[in-house]
Amino acid sequence: MFLNSGYSHYLNKVDPRFEMASIHRLQVGGLKFKPRRSVEIYFSGGLDATRFQGSQRGAASFQAGLSRTSGASSISLIYYRGFSNAVGPQATLKGDLVSASLSQWFSRRVNLQINSGYTRGASLNRNSKLEYLTGNAEVQIAVQSHLMFDVQSSYVSQRGTVSAGFQIFFSSLDGRKTSGR
């Protein structure tokens, strides 16, 4: 059993016309259990704070998760209740988020990642509600030690995209050696 606390802050610095709220998140008293070496269960409560229409707003938050790792695969489920940002309508929501992810290594060079999510919430002024699904699937292939090919497909409530590209990794600029897998 582990006991932990944490603080995070979501900050974006853009033109004020397009600025969404900055969210401060304080989690206290998080508990993590490892009933088996490959299974982890955690939950924590806390407080979210944001500034909305000139006044400070706060709300209780809760997060719980379950993850399992076995050999070259891992799966996780996460539930979160509290503040979040909705990108499309640029609103701060108070609501629920549920996400699931799967990662599978087929070899030292080929990885598959699948993520999905469900978000439901109401804007802080209660004038609007939002509910949407997301999904993402990605295959990564290490072509060389510094070059990776990537194919990705994304879905957000009735809109989908597919992209492909290469990522190049450069050596550390400060001269220190990094450990590799």
Short mmCIF file of N, CA and C in Angstrom, two decimals:
data_model
loop_
_atom_site.label_atom_id
_atom_site.label_comp_id
_atom_site.label_asym_id
_atom_site.label_seq_id
_atom_site.Cartn_x
_atom_site.Cartn_y
_atom_site.Cartn_z
N MET A 1 0.85 -1.16 0.00
CA MET A 1 0.00 0.00 0.00
C MET A 1 0.90 1.24 0.00
N PHE A 2 0.53 2.23 -0.79
CA PHE A 2 1.28 3.47 -0.89
C PHE A 2 0.33 4.64 -0.62
N LEU A 3 0.83 5.68 0.01
CA LEU A 3 0.07 6.90 0.26
C LEU A 3 0.77 8.03 -0.45
N ASN A 4 0.04 8.77 -1.29
CA ASN A 4 0.69 9.88 -1.99
C ASN A 4 -0.27 11.04 -2.18
N SER A 5 0.29 12.21 -2.42
CA SER A 5 -0.45 13.43 -2.70
C SER A 5 0.23 14.11 -3.87
N GLY A 6 -0.48 15.02 -4.52
CA GLY A 6 0.13 15.69 -5.66
C GLY A 6 -0.59 16.98 -6.00
N TYR A 7 0.09 17.81 -6.77
CA TYR A 7 -0.48 19.06 -7.26
C TYR A 7 -0.16 19.17 -8.74
N SER A 8 -1.13 19.55 -9.53
CA SER A 8 -0.87 19.81 -10.95
C SER A 8 -1.63 21.06 -11.36
N HIS A 9 -1.17 21.66 -12.41
CA HIS A 9 -1.76 22.91 -12.89
C HIS A 9 -1.82 22.87 -14.41
N TYR A 10 -2.98 23.07 -14.96
CA TYR A 10 -3.15 23.14 -16.41
C TYR A 10 -3.11 24.61 -16.79
N LEU A 11 -2.13 25.00 -17.56
CA LEU A 11 -1.93 26.41 -17.90
C LEU A 11 -1.78 26.53 -19.40
N ASN A 12 -2.49 27.48 -19.97
CA ASN A 12 -2.23 27.80 -21.37
C ASN A 12 -2.18 29.31 -21.51
N LYS A 13 -1.22 29.78 -22.25
CA LYS A 13 -1.00 31.21 -22.44
C LYS A 13 -1.26 31.52 -23.90
N VAL A 14 -2.44 32.03 -24.19
CA VAL A 14 -2.82 32.37 -25.55
C VAL A 14 -3.56 33.70 -25.53
N ASP A 15 -3.95 34.15 -26.69
CA ASP A 15 -4.77 35.35 -26.82
C ASP A 15 -5.99 35.19 -25.91
N PRO A 16 -6.30 36.18 -25.06
CA PRO A 16 -7.41 36.05 -24.10
C PRO A 16 -8.75 35.67 -24.74
N ARG A 17 -8.95 36.02 -26.01
CA ARG A 17 -10.21 35.65 -26.67
C ARG A 17 -10.35 34.14 -26.81
N PHE A 18 -9.22 33.42 -26.85
CA PHE A 18 -9.26 31.98 -27.04
C PHE A 18 -8.85 31.21 -25.79
N GLU A 19 -8.66 31.91 -24.71
CA GLU A 19 -8.14 31.27 -23.51
C GLU A 19 -9.22 30.46 -22.79
N MET A 20 -8.88 29.25 -22.48
CA MET A 20 -9.72 28.42 -21.63
C MET A 20 -9.21 28.63 -20.21
N ALA A 21 -9.91 28.10 -19.27
CA ALA A 21 -9.53 28.28 -17.87
C ALA A 21 -8.27 27.50 -17.53
N SER A 22 -7.53 28.03 -16.60
CA SER A 22 -6.42 27.29 -16.00
C SER A 22 -6.99 26.53 -14.81
N ILE A 23 -6.67 25.26 -14.73
CA ILE A 23 -7.21 24.43 -13.66
C ILE A 23 -6.08 24.04 -12.72
N HIS A 24 -6.28 24.30 -11.44
CA HIS A 24 -5.36 23.85 -10.39
C HIS A 24 -5.97 22.60 -9.78
N ARG A 25 -5.16 21.57 -9.63
CA ARG A 25 -5.67 20.30 -9.11
C ARG A 25 -4.79 19.85 -7.95
N LEU A 26 -5.37 19.74 -6.77
CA LEU A 26 -4.67 19.26 -5.58
C LEU A 26 -5.28 17.93 -5.18
N GLN A 27 -4.47 16.89 -5.19
CA GLN A 27 -4.94 15.58 -4.77
C GLN A 27 -4.25 15.21 -3.47
N VAL A 28 -5.05 14.84 -2.48
CA VAL A 28 -4.50 14.48 -1.17
C VAL A 28 -5.00 13.10 -0.77
N GLY A 29 -4.18 12.42 -0.04
CA GLY A 29 -4.57 11.13 0.51
C GLY A 29 -4.82 10.05 -0.50
N GLY A 30 -4.08 10.05 -1.59
CA GLY A 30 -4.25 8.99 -2.58
C GLY A 30 -3.72 7.67 -2.05
N LEU A 31 -4.46 6.62 -2.26
CA LEU A 31 -4.03 5.29 -1.85
C LEU A 31 -3.82 4.42 -3.08
N LYS A 32 -2.75 3.66 -3.06
CA LYS A 32 -2.44 2.75 -4.16
C LYS A 32 -2.17 1.37 -3.57
N PHE A 33 -2.84 0.38 -4.12
CA PHE A 33 -2.67 -1.01 -3.69
C PHE A 33 -2.10 -1.82 -4.83
N LYS A 34 -1.24 -2.76 -4.50
CA LYS A 34 -0.72 -3.70 -5.49
C LYS A 34 -1.02 -5.10 -4.97
N PRO A 35 -2.25 -5.59 -5.21
CA PRO A 35 -2.59 -6.93 -4.72
C PRO A 35 -1.75 -8.03 -5.36
N ARG A 36 -1.27 -7.76 -6.56
CA ARG A 36 -0.33 -8.65 -7.25
C ARG A 36 0.76 -7.78 -7.85
N ARG A 37 1.85 -8.38 -8.22
CA ARG A 37 2.96 -7.63 -8.81
C ARG A 37 2.54 -6.93 -10.10
N SER A 38 1.61 -7.49 -10.84
CA SER A 38 1.22 -6.94 -12.14
C SER A 38 -0.06 -6.11 -12.10
N VAL A 39 -0.70 -5.98 -10.93
CA VAL A 39 -1.97 -5.27 -10.82
C VAL A 39 -1.83 -4.11 -9.84
N GLU A 40 -2.38 -2.97 -10.24
CA GLU A 40 -2.35 -1.78 -9.37
C GLU A 40 -3.73 -1.16 -9.33
N ILE A 41 -4.21 -0.85 -8.13
CA ILE A 41 -5.50 -0.19 -7.93
C ILE A 41 -5.23 1.07 -7.13
N TYR A 42 -5.78 2.20 -7.56
CA TYR A 42 -5.56 3.42 -6.79
C TYR A 42 -6.81 4.28 -6.79
N PHE A 43 -6.89 5.15 -5.79
CA PHE A 43 -7.93 6.16 -5.74
C PHE A 43 -7.44 7.31 -4.90
N SER A 44 -7.97 8.49 -5.19
CA SER A 44 -7.60 9.68 -4.43
C SER A 44 -8.71 10.71 -4.55
N GLY A 45 -8.75 11.59 -3.60
CA GLY A 45 -9.69 12.70 -3.60
C GLY A 45 -8.92 13.99 -3.54
N GLY A 46 -9.59 15.08 -3.80
CA GLY A 46 -8.89 16.35 -3.75
C GLY A 46 -9.80 17.51 -4.06
N LEU A 47 -9.17 18.58 -4.54
CA LEU A 47 -9.87 19.81 -4.83
C LEU A 47 -9.38 20.37 -6.15
N ASP A 48 -10.31 20.75 -7.02
CA ASP A 48 -9.99 21.45 -8.26
C ASP A 48 -10.40 22.91 -8.08
N ALA A 49 -9.61 23.82 -8.65
CA ALA A 49 -9.93 25.24 -8.58
C ALA A 49 -9.67 25.88 -9.93
N THR A 50 -10.51 26.85 -10.29
CA THR A 50 -10.35 27.58 -11.54
C THR A 50 -10.95 28.97 -11.38
N ARG A 51 -10.58 29.87 -12.24
CA ARG A 51 -11.18 31.20 -12.27
C ARG A 51 -12.16 31.21 -13.44
N PHE A 52 -13.42 31.56 -13.14
CA PHE A 52 -14.47 31.57 -14.16
C PHE A 52 -15.24 32.87 -14.06
N GLN A 53 -15.29 33.63 -15.15
CA GLN A 53 -15.98 34.91 -15.23
C GLN A 53 -15.62 35.81 -14.06
N GLY A 54 -14.32 35.89 -13.77
CA GLY A 54 -13.82 36.81 -12.75
C GLY A 54 -13.89 36.32 -11.32
N SER A 55 -14.46 35.16 -11.07
CA SER A 55 -14.51 34.67 -9.69
C SER A 55 -13.87 33.29 -9.59
N GLN A 56 -13.31 33.02 -8.44
CA GLN A 56 -12.66 31.73 -8.19
C GLN A 56 -13.73 30.68 -7.93
N ARG A 57 -13.60 29.52 -8.56
CA ARG A 57 -14.53 28.41 -8.35
C ARG A 57 -13.75 27.19 -7.88
N GLY A 58 -14.36 26.42 -7.02
CA GLY A 58 -13.73 25.21 -6.53
C GLY A 58 -14.72 24.05 -6.53
N ALA A 59 -14.20 22.85 -6.57
CA ALA A 59 -15.04 21.66 -6.53
C ALA A 59 -14.22 20.48 -6.03
N ALA A 60 -14.89 19.57 -5.36
CA ALA A 60 -14.22 18.34 -4.94
C ALA A 60 -13.93 17.50 -6.18
N SER A 61 -12.84 16.75 -6.12
CA SER A 61 -12.49 15.88 -7.24
C SER A 61 -12.19 14.48 -6.72
N PHE A 62 -12.30 13.52 -7.62
CA PHE A 62 -12.06 12.13 -7.27
C PHE A 62 -11.46 11.42 -8.47
N GLN A 63 -10.50 10.55 -8.23
CA GLN A 63 -9.90 9.77 -9.31
C GLN A 63 -9.68 8.35 -8.82
N ALA A 64 -9.97 7.39 -9.69
CA ALA A 64 -9.74 5.98 -9.38
C ALA A 64 -9.23 5.29 -10.63
N GLY A 65 -8.40 4.29 -10.44
CA GLY A 65 -7.85 3.61 -11.59
C GLY A 65 -7.47 2.18 -11.29
N LEU A 66 -7.36 1.41 -12.35
CA LEU A 66 -6.97 0.02 -12.29
C LEU A 66 -6.04 -0.23 -13.47
N SER A 67 -4.89 -0.84 -13.22
CA SER A 67 -3.99 -1.16 -14.32
C SER A 67 -3.40 -2.55 -14.12
N ARG A 68 -3.08 -3.16 -15.24
CA ARG A 68 -2.47 -4.49 -15.21
C ARG A 68 -1.41 -4.56 -16.29
N THR A 69 -0.25 -5.04 -15.91
CA THR A 69 0.86 -5.23 -16.84
C THR A 69 1.23 -6.70 -16.85
N SER A 70 1.38 -7.23 -18.05
CA SER A 70 1.74 -8.63 -18.18
C SER A 70 2.66 -8.79 -19.38
N GLY A 71 3.91 -9.05 -19.12
CA GLY A 71 4.87 -9.21 -20.21
C GLY A 71 4.96 -7.97 -21.06
N ALA A 72 4.58 -8.07 -22.32
CA ALA A 72 4.70 -6.96 -23.26
C ALA A 72 3.41 -6.17 -23.41
N SER A 73 2.41 -6.43 -22.57
CA SER A 73 1.15 -5.70 -22.70
C SER A 73 0.75 -5.05 -21.39
N SER A 74 0.00 -3.96 -21.52
CA SER A 74 -0.54 -3.29 -20.34
C SER A 74 -1.91 -2.74 -20.68
N ILE A 75 -2.77 -2.69 -19.68
CA ILE A 75 -4.12 -2.17 -19.85
C ILE A 75 -4.45 -1.33 -18.62
N SER A 76 -5.19 -0.24 -18.83
CA SER A 76 -5.58 0.58 -17.69
C SER A 76 -6.97 1.16 -17.90
N LEU A 77 -7.68 1.35 -16.80
CA LEU A 77 -8.99 1.99 -16.77
C LEU A 77 -8.92 3.10 -15.74
N ILE A 78 -9.43 4.29 -16.08
CA ILE A 78 -9.36 5.43 -15.18
C ILE A 78 -10.72 6.14 -15.16
N TYR A 79 -11.15 6.53 -13.96
CA TYR A 79 -12.35 7.35 -13.79
C TYR A 79 -11.93 8.62 -13.07
N TYR A 80 -12.42 9.77 -13.56
CA TYR A 80 -12.11 11.04 -12.92
C TYR A 80 -13.37 11.89 -12.83
N ARG A 81 -13.59 12.52 -11.69
CA ARG A 81 -14.69 13.47 -11.52
C ARG A 81 -14.10 14.77 -11.02
N GLY A 82 -14.38 15.85 -11.74
CA GLY A 82 -13.87 17.17 -11.37
C GLY A 82 -13.92 18.10 -12.57
N PHE A 83 -13.04 19.10 -12.59
CA PHE A 83 -13.00 20.05 -13.69
C PHE A 83 -12.17 19.50 -14.84
N SER A 84 -12.57 19.86 -16.05
CA SER A 84 -11.79 19.56 -17.24
C SER A 84 -12.08 20.63 -18.28
N ASN A 85 -11.24 20.70 -19.30
CA ASN A 85 -11.44 21.67 -20.38
C ASN A 85 -12.03 20.97 -21.59
N ALA A 86 -13.02 21.61 -22.20
CA ALA A 86 -13.58 21.14 -23.46
C ALA A 86 -12.97 21.98 -24.56
N VAL A 87 -12.22 21.35 -25.45
CA VAL A 87 -11.45 22.08 -26.46
C VAL A 87 -12.35 22.78 -27.47
N GLY A 88 -13.33 22.09 -28.03
CA GLY A 88 -14.18 22.68 -29.07
C GLY A 88 -14.89 23.94 -28.61
N PRO A 89 -15.77 23.85 -27.60
CA PRO A 89 -16.48 25.04 -27.16
C PRO A 89 -15.65 25.94 -26.23
N GLN A 90 -14.43 25.57 -25.94
CA GLN A 90 -13.54 26.32 -25.06
C GLN A 90 -14.23 26.66 -23.74
N ALA A 91 -14.71 25.65 -23.06
CA ALA A 91 -15.40 25.83 -21.81
C ALA A 91 -14.77 24.95 -20.74
N THR A 92 -14.91 25.39 -19.50
CA THR A 92 -14.49 24.56 -18.38
C THR A 92 -15.71 23.77 -17.93
N LEU A 93 -15.55 22.47 -17.85
CA LEU A 93 -16.64 21.58 -17.48
C LEU A 93 -16.44 21.04 -16.08
N LYS A 94 -17.54 20.78 -15.42
CA LYS A 94 -17.52 20.01 -14.19
C LYS A 94 -18.26 18.73 -14.51
N GLY A 95 -17.56 17.60 -14.45
CA GLY A 95 -18.21 16.36 -14.85
C GLY A 95 -17.33 15.15 -14.68
N ASP A 96 -17.58 14.16 -15.52
CA ASP A 96 -16.94 12.85 -15.42
C ASP A 96 -16.15 12.53 -16.67
N LEU A 97 -15.02 11.85 -16.48
CA LEU A 97 -14.21 11.34 -17.58
C LEU A 97 -13.90 9.88 -17.28
N VAL A 98 -14.06 9.04 -18.28
CA VAL A 98 -13.70 7.63 -18.17
C VAL A 98 -12.78 7.32 -19.34
N SER A 99 -11.66 6.68 -19.06
CA SER A 99 -10.75 6.34 -20.15
C SER A 99 -10.22 4.92 -19.98
N ALA A 100 -9.87 4.34 -21.12
CA ALA A 100 -9.28 3.00 -21.14
C ALA A 100 -8.13 3.02 -22.13
N SER A 101 -7.07 2.31 -21.82
CA SER A 101 -5.94 2.25 -22.74
C SER A 101 -5.33 0.86 -22.73
N LEU A 102 -4.76 0.53 -23.88
CA LEU A 102 -4.10 -0.76 -24.07
C LEU A 102 -2.81 -0.51 -24.83
N SER A 103 -1.74 -1.12 -24.38
CA SER A 103 -0.46 -1.04 -25.08
C SER A 103 0.07 -2.46 -25.25
N GLN A 104 0.50 -2.77 -26.46
CA GLN A 104 1.01 -4.12 -26.74
C GLN A 104 2.27 -4.02 -27.58
N TRP A 105 3.37 -4.56 -27.07
CA TRP A 105 4.61 -4.66 -27.84
C TRP A 105 4.62 -6.00 -28.55
N PHE A 106 4.75 -5.99 -29.88
CA PHE A 106 4.80 -7.22 -30.66
C PHE A 106 6.24 -7.69 -30.85
N SER A 107 7.17 -6.76 -30.76
CA SER A 107 8.60 -7.06 -30.81
C SER A 107 9.31 -5.86 -30.19
N ARG A 108 10.62 -5.86 -30.19
CA ARG A 108 11.36 -4.72 -29.65
C ARG A 108 11.14 -3.46 -30.48
N ARG A 109 10.65 -3.62 -31.70
CA ARG A 109 10.50 -2.48 -32.60
C ARG A 109 9.06 -2.09 -32.93
N VAL A 110 8.08 -2.92 -32.61
CA VAL A 110 6.70 -2.65 -33.02
C VAL A 110 5.79 -2.57 -31.79
N ASN A 111 5.06 -1.45 -31.68
CA ASN A 111 4.17 -1.20 -30.55
C ASN A 111 2.81 -0.76 -31.07
N LEU A 112 1.74 -1.26 -30.44
CA LEU A 112 0.37 -0.85 -30.73
C LEU A 112 -0.19 -0.21 -29.48
N GLN A 113 -0.82 0.97 -29.63
CA GLN A 113 -1.47 1.64 -28.52
C GLN A 113 -2.90 1.97 -28.92
N ILE A 114 -3.84 1.64 -28.05
CA ILE A 114 -5.25 1.95 -28.28
C ILE A 114 -5.77 2.67 -27.05
N ASN A 115 -6.40 3.83 -27.27
CA ASN A 115 -6.96 4.63 -26.18
C ASN A 115 -8.39 4.99 -26.51
N SER A 116 -9.24 5.04 -25.50
CA SER A 116 -10.61 5.49 -25.69
C SER A 116 -11.03 6.30 -24.48
N GLY A 117 -12.01 7.16 -24.67
CA GLY A 117 -12.47 7.98 -23.57
C GLY A 117 -13.91 8.41 -23.75
N TYR A 118 -14.53 8.71 -22.63
CA TYR A 118 -15.89 9.23 -22.61
C TYR A 118 -15.90 10.40 -21.65
N THR A 119 -16.42 11.53 -22.09
CA THR A 119 -16.49 12.73 -21.26
C THR A 119 -17.93 13.21 -21.21
N ARG A 120 -18.38 13.56 -20.01
CA ARG A 120 -19.71 14.13 -19.82
C ARG A 120 -19.59 15.22 -18.77
N GLY A 121 -20.13 16.40 -19.07
CA GLY A 121 -20.05 17.46 -18.10
C GLY A 121 -20.95 18.63 -18.45
N ALA A 122 -21.04 19.55 -17.51
CA ALA A 122 -21.81 20.78 -17.69
C ALA A 122 -20.87 21.95 -17.50
N SER A 123 -21.11 23.02 -18.28
CA SER A 123 -20.28 24.21 -18.13
C SER A 123 -20.52 24.81 -16.74
N LEU A 124 -19.57 25.59 -16.27
CA LEU A 124 -19.68 26.13 -14.92
C LEU A 124 -20.86 27.08 -14.75
N ASN A 125 -21.30 27.72 -15.83
CA ASN A 125 -22.47 28.59 -15.72
C ASN A 125 -23.77 27.80 -15.95
N ARG A 126 -23.66 26.50 -16.16
CA ARG A 126 -24.78 25.56 -16.32
C ARG A 126 -25.64 25.85 -17.55
N ASN A 127 -25.14 26.65 -18.49
CA ASN A 127 -25.90 26.94 -19.70
C ASN A 127 -25.79 25.86 -20.75
N SER A 128 -24.78 25.02 -20.65
CA SER A 128 -24.61 24.00 -21.68
C SER A 128 -24.04 22.72 -21.09
N LYS A 129 -24.32 21.64 -21.80
CA LYS A 129 -23.79 20.33 -21.42
C LYS A 129 -23.05 19.76 -22.61
N LEU A 130 -22.10 18.90 -22.32
CA LEU A 130 -21.30 18.30 -23.38
C LEU A 130 -21.10 16.83 -23.06
N GLU A 131 -21.19 16.01 -24.10
CA GLU A 131 -20.97 14.58 -23.96
C GLU A 131 -20.33 14.10 -25.25
N TYR A 132 -19.18 13.43 -25.14
CA TYR A 132 -18.53 12.96 -26.36
C TYR A 132 -17.65 11.74 -26.10
N LEU A 133 -17.37 11.02 -27.19
CA LEU A 133 -16.50 9.85 -27.17
C LEU A 133 -15.24 10.16 -27.96
N THR A 134 -14.14 9.57 -27.54
CA THR A 134 -12.89 9.69 -28.29
C THR A 134 -12.27 8.31 -28.43
N GLY A 135 -11.50 8.15 -29.46
CA GLY A 135 -10.78 6.91 -29.67
C GLY A 135 -9.51 7.19 -30.45
N ASN A 136 -8.49 6.43 -30.19
CA ASN A 136 -7.21 6.62 -30.87
C ASN A 136 -6.51 5.26 -30.96
N ALA A 137 -5.99 4.96 -32.13
CA ALA A 137 -5.19 3.75 -32.32
C ALA A 137 -3.91 4.17 -33.02
N GLU A 138 -2.79 3.64 -32.56
CA GLU A 138 -1.50 4.04 -33.10
C GLU A 138 -0.56 2.85 -33.18
N VAL A 139 0.12 2.73 -34.29
CA VAL A 139 1.16 1.71 -34.46
C VAL A 139 2.48 2.45 -34.64
N GLN A 140 3.47 2.07 -33.84
CA GLN A 140 4.80 2.68 -33.91
C GLN A 140 5.79 1.60 -34.29
N ILE A 141 6.63 1.91 -35.28
CA ILE A 141 7.65 0.97 -35.73
C ILE A 141 9.00 1.66 -35.68
N ALA A 142 9.91 1.13 -34.87
CA ALA A 142 11.26 1.68 -34.78
C ALA A 142 12.04 1.20 -35.99
N VAL A 143 12.33 2.13 -36.91
CA VAL A 143 13.05 1.80 -38.13
C VAL A 143 14.54 1.67 -37.82
N GLN A 144 15.06 2.60 -37.05
CA GLN A 144 16.44 2.61 -36.58
C GLN A 144 16.42 3.12 -35.15
N SER A 145 17.56 3.19 -34.50
CA SER A 145 17.58 3.63 -33.11
C SER A 145 17.15 5.08 -32.96
N HIS A 146 17.22 5.87 -34.00
CA HIS A 146 16.85 7.29 -33.93
C HIS A 146 15.67 7.66 -34.83
N LEU A 147 15.02 6.67 -35.46
CA LEU A 147 13.95 6.94 -36.42
C LEU A 147 12.76 6.01 -36.19
N MET A 148 11.57 6.62 -36.06
CA MET A 148 10.37 5.82 -35.82
C MET A 148 9.29 6.21 -36.84
N PHE A 149 8.64 5.20 -37.43
CA PHE A 149 7.50 5.41 -38.31
C PHE A 149 6.24 5.22 -37.47
N ASP A 150 5.24 6.06 -37.73
CA ASP A 150 4.07 6.11 -36.88
C ASP A 150 2.82 6.25 -37.76
N VAL A 151 1.81 5.41 -37.51
CA VAL A 151 0.51 5.53 -38.17
C VAL A 151 -0.53 5.65 -37.07
N GLN A 152 -1.42 6.64 -37.21
CA GLN A 152 -2.37 6.93 -36.15
C GLN A 152 -3.75 7.21 -36.74
N SER A 153 -4.77 6.70 -36.07
CA SER A 153 -6.15 6.98 -36.43
C SER A 153 -6.86 7.50 -35.19
N SER A 154 -7.57 8.63 -35.34
CA SER A 154 -8.27 9.24 -34.21
C SER A 154 -9.73 9.45 -34.54
N TYR A 155 -10.55 9.42 -33.51
CA TYR A 155 -11.99 9.62 -33.65
C TYR A 155 -12.47 10.46 -32.48
N VAL A 156 -13.25 11.50 -32.78
CA VAL A 156 -13.90 12.29 -31.74
C VAL A 156 -15.33 12.51 -32.19
N SER A 157 -16.27 11.81 -31.57
CA SER A 157 -17.70 11.94 -31.84
C SER A 157 -18.04 12.34 -33.26
N GLN A 158 -18.04 11.42 -34.16
CA GLN A 158 -18.45 11.55 -35.55
C GLN A 158 -17.41 12.18 -36.46
N ARG A 159 -16.21 12.41 -35.98
CA ARG A 159 -15.14 12.94 -36.82
C ARG A 159 -13.92 12.05 -36.66
N GLY A 160 -13.33 11.68 -37.77
CA GLY A 160 -12.15 10.82 -37.70
C GLY A 160 -11.02 11.37 -38.54
N THR A 161 -9.80 11.03 -38.17
CA THR A 161 -8.62 11.41 -38.94
C THR A 161 -7.66 10.24 -38.97
N VAL A 162 -6.84 10.22 -39.99
CA VAL A 162 -5.75 9.24 -40.10
C VAL A 162 -4.51 10.02 -40.45
N SER A 163 -3.40 9.71 -39.79
CA SER A 163 -2.14 10.39 -40.10
C SER A 163 -1.01 9.38 -40.05
N ALA A 164 0.05 9.70 -40.76
CA ALA A 164 1.25 8.87 -40.75
C ALA A 164 2.45 9.79 -40.83
N GLY A 165 3.55 9.37 -40.26
CA GLY A 165 4.74 10.20 -40.31
C GLY A 165 5.93 9.54 -39.68
N PHE A 166 7.04 10.24 -39.75
CA PHE A 166 8.28 9.78 -39.15
C PHE A 166 8.64 10.70 -38.00
N GLN A 167 9.22 10.13 -36.95
CA GLN A 167 9.76 10.92 -35.85
C GLN A 167 11.25 10.64 -35.79
N ILE A 168 12.02 11.71 -35.66
CA ILE A 168 13.48 11.59 -35.57
C ILE A 168 13.88 11.98 -34.15
N PHE A 169 14.71 11.17 -33.53
CA PHE A 169 15.19 11.43 -32.19
C PHE A 169 16.66 11.80 -32.26
N PHE A 170 17.02 12.92 -31.64
CA PHE A 170 18.39 13.40 -31.64
C PHE A 170 19.06 13.07 -30.32
N SER A 171 20.37 12.97 -30.35
CA SER A 171 21.14 12.73 -29.13
C SER A 171 20.98 13.91 -28.19
N SER A 172 21.23 13.66 -26.93
CA SER A 172 21.16 14.71 -25.93
C SER A 172 22.14 15.84 -26.27
N LEU A 173 21.69 17.07 -26.11
CA LEU A 173 22.52 18.22 -26.45
C LEU A 173 23.50 18.60 -25.34
N ASP A 174 23.26 18.12 -24.12
CA ASP A 174 24.13 18.49 -23.01
C ASP A 174 25.30 17.53 -22.81
N GLY A 175 25.45 16.55 -23.67
CA GLY A 175 26.59 15.65 -23.60
C GLY A 175 26.41 14.45 -22.69
N ARG A 176 25.32 14.43 -21.90
CA ARG A 176 25.10 13.29 -21.01
C ARG A 176 24.56 12.13 -21.80
N LYS A 177 24.94 10.94 -21.41
CA LYS A 177 24.40 9.74 -22.06
C LYS A 177 23.07 9.40 -21.41
N THR A 178 22.12 8.99 -22.23
CA THR A 178 20.83 8.57 -21.72
C THR A 178 20.77 7.06 -21.77
N SER A 179 20.05 6.49 -20.82
CA SER A 179 19.95 5.03 -20.80
C SER A 179 18.88 4.60 -21.78
N GLY A 180 19.15 3.55 -22.50
CA GLY A 180 18.20 3.02 -23.48
C GLY A 180 17.64 1.71 -23.01
N ARG A 181 16.58 1.27 -23.67
CA ARG A 181 15.96 -0.01 -23.31
C ARG A 181 16.52 -1.10 -24.15
#
